[in-house]
Short mmCIF file of N, CA and C in Angstrom, two decimals:
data_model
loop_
_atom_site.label_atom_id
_atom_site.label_comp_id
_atom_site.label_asym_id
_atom_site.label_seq_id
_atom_site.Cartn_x
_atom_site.Cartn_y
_atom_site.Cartn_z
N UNK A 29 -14.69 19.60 -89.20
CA UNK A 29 -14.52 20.82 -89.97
C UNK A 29 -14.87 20.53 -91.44
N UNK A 30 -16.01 21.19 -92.23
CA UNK A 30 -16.29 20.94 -93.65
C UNK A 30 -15.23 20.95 -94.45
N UNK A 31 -15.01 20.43 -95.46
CA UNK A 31 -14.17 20.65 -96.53
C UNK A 31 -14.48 21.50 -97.55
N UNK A 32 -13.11 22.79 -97.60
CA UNK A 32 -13.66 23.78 -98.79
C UNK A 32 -13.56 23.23 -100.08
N UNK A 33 -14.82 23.89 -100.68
CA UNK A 33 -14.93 23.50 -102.01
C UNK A 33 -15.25 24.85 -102.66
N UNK A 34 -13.97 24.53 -104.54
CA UNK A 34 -14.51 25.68 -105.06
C UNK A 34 -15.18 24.89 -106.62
N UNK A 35 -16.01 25.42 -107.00
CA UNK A 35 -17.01 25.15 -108.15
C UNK A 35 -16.31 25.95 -109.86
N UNK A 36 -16.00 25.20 -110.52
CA UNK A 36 -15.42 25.52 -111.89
C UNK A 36 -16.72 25.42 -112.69
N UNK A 37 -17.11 26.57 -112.77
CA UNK A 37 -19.01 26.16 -113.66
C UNK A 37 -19.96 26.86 -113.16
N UNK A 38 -20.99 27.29 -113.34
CA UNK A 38 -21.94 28.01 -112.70
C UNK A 38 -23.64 27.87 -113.41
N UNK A 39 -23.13 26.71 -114.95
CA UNK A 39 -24.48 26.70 -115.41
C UNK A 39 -25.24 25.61 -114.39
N UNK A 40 -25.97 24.55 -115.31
CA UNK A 40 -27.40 24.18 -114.60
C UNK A 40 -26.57 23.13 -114.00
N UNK A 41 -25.52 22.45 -113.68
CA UNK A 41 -24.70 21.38 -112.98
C UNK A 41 -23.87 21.96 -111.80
N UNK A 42 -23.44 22.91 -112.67
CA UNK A 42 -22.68 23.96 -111.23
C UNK A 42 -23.69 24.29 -110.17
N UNK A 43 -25.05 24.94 -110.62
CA UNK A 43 -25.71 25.34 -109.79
C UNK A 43 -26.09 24.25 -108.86
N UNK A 44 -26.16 23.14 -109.16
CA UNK A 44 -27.21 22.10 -108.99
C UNK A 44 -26.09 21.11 -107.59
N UNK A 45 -24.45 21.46 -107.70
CA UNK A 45 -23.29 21.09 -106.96
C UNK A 45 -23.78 22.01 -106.37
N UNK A 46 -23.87 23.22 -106.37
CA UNK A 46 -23.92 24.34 -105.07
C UNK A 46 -24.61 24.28 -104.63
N UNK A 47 -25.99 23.88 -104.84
CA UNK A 47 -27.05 23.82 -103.90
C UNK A 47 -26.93 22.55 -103.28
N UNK A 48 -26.52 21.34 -103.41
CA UNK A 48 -26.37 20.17 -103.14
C UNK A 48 -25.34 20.42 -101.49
N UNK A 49 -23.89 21.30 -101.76
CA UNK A 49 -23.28 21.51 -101.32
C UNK A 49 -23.72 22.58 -100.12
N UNK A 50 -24.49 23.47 -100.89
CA UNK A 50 -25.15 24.06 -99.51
C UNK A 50 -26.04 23.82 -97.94
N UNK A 51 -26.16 22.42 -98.72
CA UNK A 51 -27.03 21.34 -98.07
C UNK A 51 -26.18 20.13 -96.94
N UNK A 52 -25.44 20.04 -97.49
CA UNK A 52 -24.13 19.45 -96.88
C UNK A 52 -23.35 19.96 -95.72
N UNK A 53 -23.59 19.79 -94.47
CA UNK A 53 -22.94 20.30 -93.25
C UNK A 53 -20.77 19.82 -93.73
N UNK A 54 -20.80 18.70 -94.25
CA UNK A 54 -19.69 18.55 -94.32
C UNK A 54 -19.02 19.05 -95.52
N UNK A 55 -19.59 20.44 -96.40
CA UNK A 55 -18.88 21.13 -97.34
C UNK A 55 -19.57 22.26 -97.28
N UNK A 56 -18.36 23.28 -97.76
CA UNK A 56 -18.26 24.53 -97.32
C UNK A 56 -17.79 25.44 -98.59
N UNK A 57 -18.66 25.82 -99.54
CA UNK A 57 -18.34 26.23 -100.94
C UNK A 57 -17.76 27.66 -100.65
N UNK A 58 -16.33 27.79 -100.79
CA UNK A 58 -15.59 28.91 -100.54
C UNK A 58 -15.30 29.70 -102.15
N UNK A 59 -15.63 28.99 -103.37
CA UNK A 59 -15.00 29.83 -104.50
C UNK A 59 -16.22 29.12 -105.65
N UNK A 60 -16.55 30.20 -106.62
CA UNK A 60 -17.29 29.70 -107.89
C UNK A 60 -16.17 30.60 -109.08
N UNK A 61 -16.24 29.94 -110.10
CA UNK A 61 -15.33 30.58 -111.23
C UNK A 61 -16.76 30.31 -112.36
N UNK A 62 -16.56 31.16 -113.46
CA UNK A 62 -17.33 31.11 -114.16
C UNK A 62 -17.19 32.79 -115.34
N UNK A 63 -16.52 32.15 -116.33
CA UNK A 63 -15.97 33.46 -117.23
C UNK A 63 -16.98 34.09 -118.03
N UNK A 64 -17.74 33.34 -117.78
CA UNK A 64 -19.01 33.95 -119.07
C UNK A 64 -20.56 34.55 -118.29
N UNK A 65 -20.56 34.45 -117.03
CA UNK A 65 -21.50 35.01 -116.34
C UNK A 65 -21.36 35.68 -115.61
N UNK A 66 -21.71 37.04 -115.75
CA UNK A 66 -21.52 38.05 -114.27
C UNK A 66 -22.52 38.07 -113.74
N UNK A 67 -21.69 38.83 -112.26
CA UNK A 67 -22.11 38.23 -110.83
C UNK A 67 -23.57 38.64 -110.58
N UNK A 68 -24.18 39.51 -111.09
CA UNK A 68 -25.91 39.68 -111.11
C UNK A 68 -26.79 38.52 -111.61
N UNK A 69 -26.03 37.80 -112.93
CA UNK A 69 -26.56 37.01 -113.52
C UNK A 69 -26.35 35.74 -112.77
N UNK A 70 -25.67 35.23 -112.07
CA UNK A 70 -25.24 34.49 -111.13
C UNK A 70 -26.16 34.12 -109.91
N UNK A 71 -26.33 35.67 -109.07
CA UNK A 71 -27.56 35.92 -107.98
C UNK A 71 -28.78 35.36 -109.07
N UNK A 72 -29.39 35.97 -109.76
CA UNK A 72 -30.41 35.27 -110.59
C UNK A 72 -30.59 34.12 -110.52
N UNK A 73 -29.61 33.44 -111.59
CA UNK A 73 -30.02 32.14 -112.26
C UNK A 73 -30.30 31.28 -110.61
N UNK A 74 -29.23 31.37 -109.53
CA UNK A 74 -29.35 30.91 -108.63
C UNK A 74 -30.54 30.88 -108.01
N UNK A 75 -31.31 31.86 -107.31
CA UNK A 75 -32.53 32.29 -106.90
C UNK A 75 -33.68 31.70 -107.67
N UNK A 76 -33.39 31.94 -108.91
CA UNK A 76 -34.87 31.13 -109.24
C UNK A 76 -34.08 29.94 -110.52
N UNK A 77 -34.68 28.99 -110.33
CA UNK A 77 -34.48 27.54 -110.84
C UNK A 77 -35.81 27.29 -111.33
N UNK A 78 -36.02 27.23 -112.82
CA UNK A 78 -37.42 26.56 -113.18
C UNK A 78 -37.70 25.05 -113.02
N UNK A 79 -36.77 24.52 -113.11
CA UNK A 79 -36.91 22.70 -112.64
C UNK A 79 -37.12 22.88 -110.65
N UNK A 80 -35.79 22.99 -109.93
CA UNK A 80 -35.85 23.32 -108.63
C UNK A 80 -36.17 24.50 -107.73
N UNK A 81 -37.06 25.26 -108.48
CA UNK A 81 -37.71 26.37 -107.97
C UNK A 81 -36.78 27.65 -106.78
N UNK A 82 -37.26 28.08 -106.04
CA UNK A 82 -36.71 29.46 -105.42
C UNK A 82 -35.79 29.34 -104.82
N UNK A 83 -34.30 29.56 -104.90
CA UNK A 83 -33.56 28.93 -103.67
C UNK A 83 -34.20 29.48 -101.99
N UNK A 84 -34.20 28.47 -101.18
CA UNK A 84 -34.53 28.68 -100.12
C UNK A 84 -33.40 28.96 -99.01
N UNK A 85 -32.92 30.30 -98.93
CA UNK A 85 -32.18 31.21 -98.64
C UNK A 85 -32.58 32.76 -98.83
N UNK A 86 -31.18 33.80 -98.74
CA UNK A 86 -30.49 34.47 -98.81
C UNK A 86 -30.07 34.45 -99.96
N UNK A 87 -29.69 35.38 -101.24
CA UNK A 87 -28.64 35.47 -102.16
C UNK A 87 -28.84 36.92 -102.26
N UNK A 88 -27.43 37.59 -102.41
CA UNK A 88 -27.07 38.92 -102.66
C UNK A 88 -25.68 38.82 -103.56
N UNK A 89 -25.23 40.00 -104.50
CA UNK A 89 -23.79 40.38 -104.82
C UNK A 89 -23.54 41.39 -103.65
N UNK A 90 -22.19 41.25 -104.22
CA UNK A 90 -21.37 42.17 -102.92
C UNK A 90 -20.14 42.27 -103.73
N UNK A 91 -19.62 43.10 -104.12
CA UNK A 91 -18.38 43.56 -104.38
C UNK A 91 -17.47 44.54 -103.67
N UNK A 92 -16.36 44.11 -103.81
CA UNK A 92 -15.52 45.13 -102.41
C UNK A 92 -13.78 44.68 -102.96
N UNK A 93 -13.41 45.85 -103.14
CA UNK A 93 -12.34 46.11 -103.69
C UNK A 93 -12.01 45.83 -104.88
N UNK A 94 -12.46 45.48 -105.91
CA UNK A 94 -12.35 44.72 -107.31
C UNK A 94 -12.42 43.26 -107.02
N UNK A 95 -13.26 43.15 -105.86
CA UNK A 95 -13.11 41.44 -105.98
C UNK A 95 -15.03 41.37 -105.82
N UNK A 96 -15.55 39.88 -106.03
CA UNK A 96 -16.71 39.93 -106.22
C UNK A 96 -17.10 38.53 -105.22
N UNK A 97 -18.25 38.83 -104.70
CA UNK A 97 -19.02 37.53 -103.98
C UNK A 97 -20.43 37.37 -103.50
N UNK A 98 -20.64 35.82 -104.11
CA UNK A 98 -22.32 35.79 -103.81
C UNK A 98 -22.40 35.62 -102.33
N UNK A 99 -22.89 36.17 -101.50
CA UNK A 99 -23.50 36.24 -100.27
C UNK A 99 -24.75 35.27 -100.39
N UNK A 100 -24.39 34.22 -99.98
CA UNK A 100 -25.72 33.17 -99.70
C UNK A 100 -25.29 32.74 -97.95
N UNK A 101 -26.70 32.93 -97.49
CA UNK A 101 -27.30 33.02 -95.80
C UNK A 101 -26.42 33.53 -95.46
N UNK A 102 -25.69 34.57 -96.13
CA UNK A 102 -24.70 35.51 -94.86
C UNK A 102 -23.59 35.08 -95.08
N UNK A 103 -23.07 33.89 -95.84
CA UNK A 103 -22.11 33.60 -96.04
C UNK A 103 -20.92 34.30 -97.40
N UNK A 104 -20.05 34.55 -97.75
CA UNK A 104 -19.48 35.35 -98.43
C UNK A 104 -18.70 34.02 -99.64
N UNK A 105 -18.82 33.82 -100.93
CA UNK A 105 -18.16 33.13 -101.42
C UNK A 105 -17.73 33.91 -102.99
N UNK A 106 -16.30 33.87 -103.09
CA UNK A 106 -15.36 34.64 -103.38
C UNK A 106 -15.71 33.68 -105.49
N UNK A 107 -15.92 35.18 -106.04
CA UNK A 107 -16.06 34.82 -107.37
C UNK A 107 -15.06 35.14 -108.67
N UNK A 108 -14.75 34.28 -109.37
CA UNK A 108 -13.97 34.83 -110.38
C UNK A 108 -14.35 34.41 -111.76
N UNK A 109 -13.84 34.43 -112.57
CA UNK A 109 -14.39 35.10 -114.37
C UNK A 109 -13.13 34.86 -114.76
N UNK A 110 -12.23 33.71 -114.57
CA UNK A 110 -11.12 33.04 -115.19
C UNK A 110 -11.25 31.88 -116.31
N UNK A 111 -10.98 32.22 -117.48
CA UNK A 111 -10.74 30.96 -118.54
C UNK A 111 -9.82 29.56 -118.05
N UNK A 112 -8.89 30.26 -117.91
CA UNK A 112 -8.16 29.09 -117.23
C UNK A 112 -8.27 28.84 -115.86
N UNK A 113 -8.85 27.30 -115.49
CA UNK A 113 -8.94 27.23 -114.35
C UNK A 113 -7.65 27.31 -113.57
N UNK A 114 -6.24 26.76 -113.70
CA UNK A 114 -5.67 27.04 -113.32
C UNK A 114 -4.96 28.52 -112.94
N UNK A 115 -5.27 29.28 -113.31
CA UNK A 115 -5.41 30.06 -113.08
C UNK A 115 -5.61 31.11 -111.93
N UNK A 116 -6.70 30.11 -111.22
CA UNK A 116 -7.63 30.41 -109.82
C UNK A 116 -6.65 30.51 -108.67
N UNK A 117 -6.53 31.39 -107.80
CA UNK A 117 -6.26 31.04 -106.56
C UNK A 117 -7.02 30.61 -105.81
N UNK A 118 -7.28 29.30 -106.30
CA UNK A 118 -8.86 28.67 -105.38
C UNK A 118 -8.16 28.38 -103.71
N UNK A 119 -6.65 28.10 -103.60
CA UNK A 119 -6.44 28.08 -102.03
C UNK A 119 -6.50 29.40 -101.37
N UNK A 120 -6.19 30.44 -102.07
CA UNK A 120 -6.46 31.54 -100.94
C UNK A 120 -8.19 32.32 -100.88
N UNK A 121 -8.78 31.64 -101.45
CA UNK A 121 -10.37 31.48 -101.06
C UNK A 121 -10.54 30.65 -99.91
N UNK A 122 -9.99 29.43 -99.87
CA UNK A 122 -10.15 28.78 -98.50
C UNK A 122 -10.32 27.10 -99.70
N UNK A 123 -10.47 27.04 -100.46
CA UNK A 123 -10.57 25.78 -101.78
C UNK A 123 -9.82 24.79 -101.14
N UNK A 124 -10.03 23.50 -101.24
CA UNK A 124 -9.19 22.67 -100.84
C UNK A 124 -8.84 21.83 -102.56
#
């Protein structure tokens, strides 16, 4: 069973863990936090990478109920826009 992982970051290191992680049968990125980028800008930066080019996937937003998530290959991962990381309920995302 992968281990959930949630991502504190979303610039060019965050991205660069998530795609790494997407790659990884044995991790399972259930949460991204990131207070200074909304979730359009997020689908973006992700999708196209000028160093690592197009992600090769799926990426969509999806919002549903006041909560927000990037949909990469169908998968749903739960986003938040918290300063303090503690803050996060990264376990009830599925976060280990």
């Amino acid at each position: 069973m992968p281990a959930g992982m949630g991502i504190n970051g979303f610039g060019r290191i965050g991205r660069l863990v998530f795609r790494a992680a997407m790659g990884n049968p044995d991790v399972a990125v259930k949460a991204v936090n990131d207070p200074f980028m909304d979730l359009k800008y997020m689908v973006y930066q992700l999708k196209y990478d000028s160093v690592h080019k197009q992600f090769a996937g799926t990426i969509v937003a999806k919002e549903d109920g006041g909560k927000e998530f990037l949909v990469v290959n169908g998968v749903e991962i739960q986003i938040f826009h918290e300063k303090d990381p503690a803050a996060i309920p990264w376990g009830e995302s599925g976060a280990e």
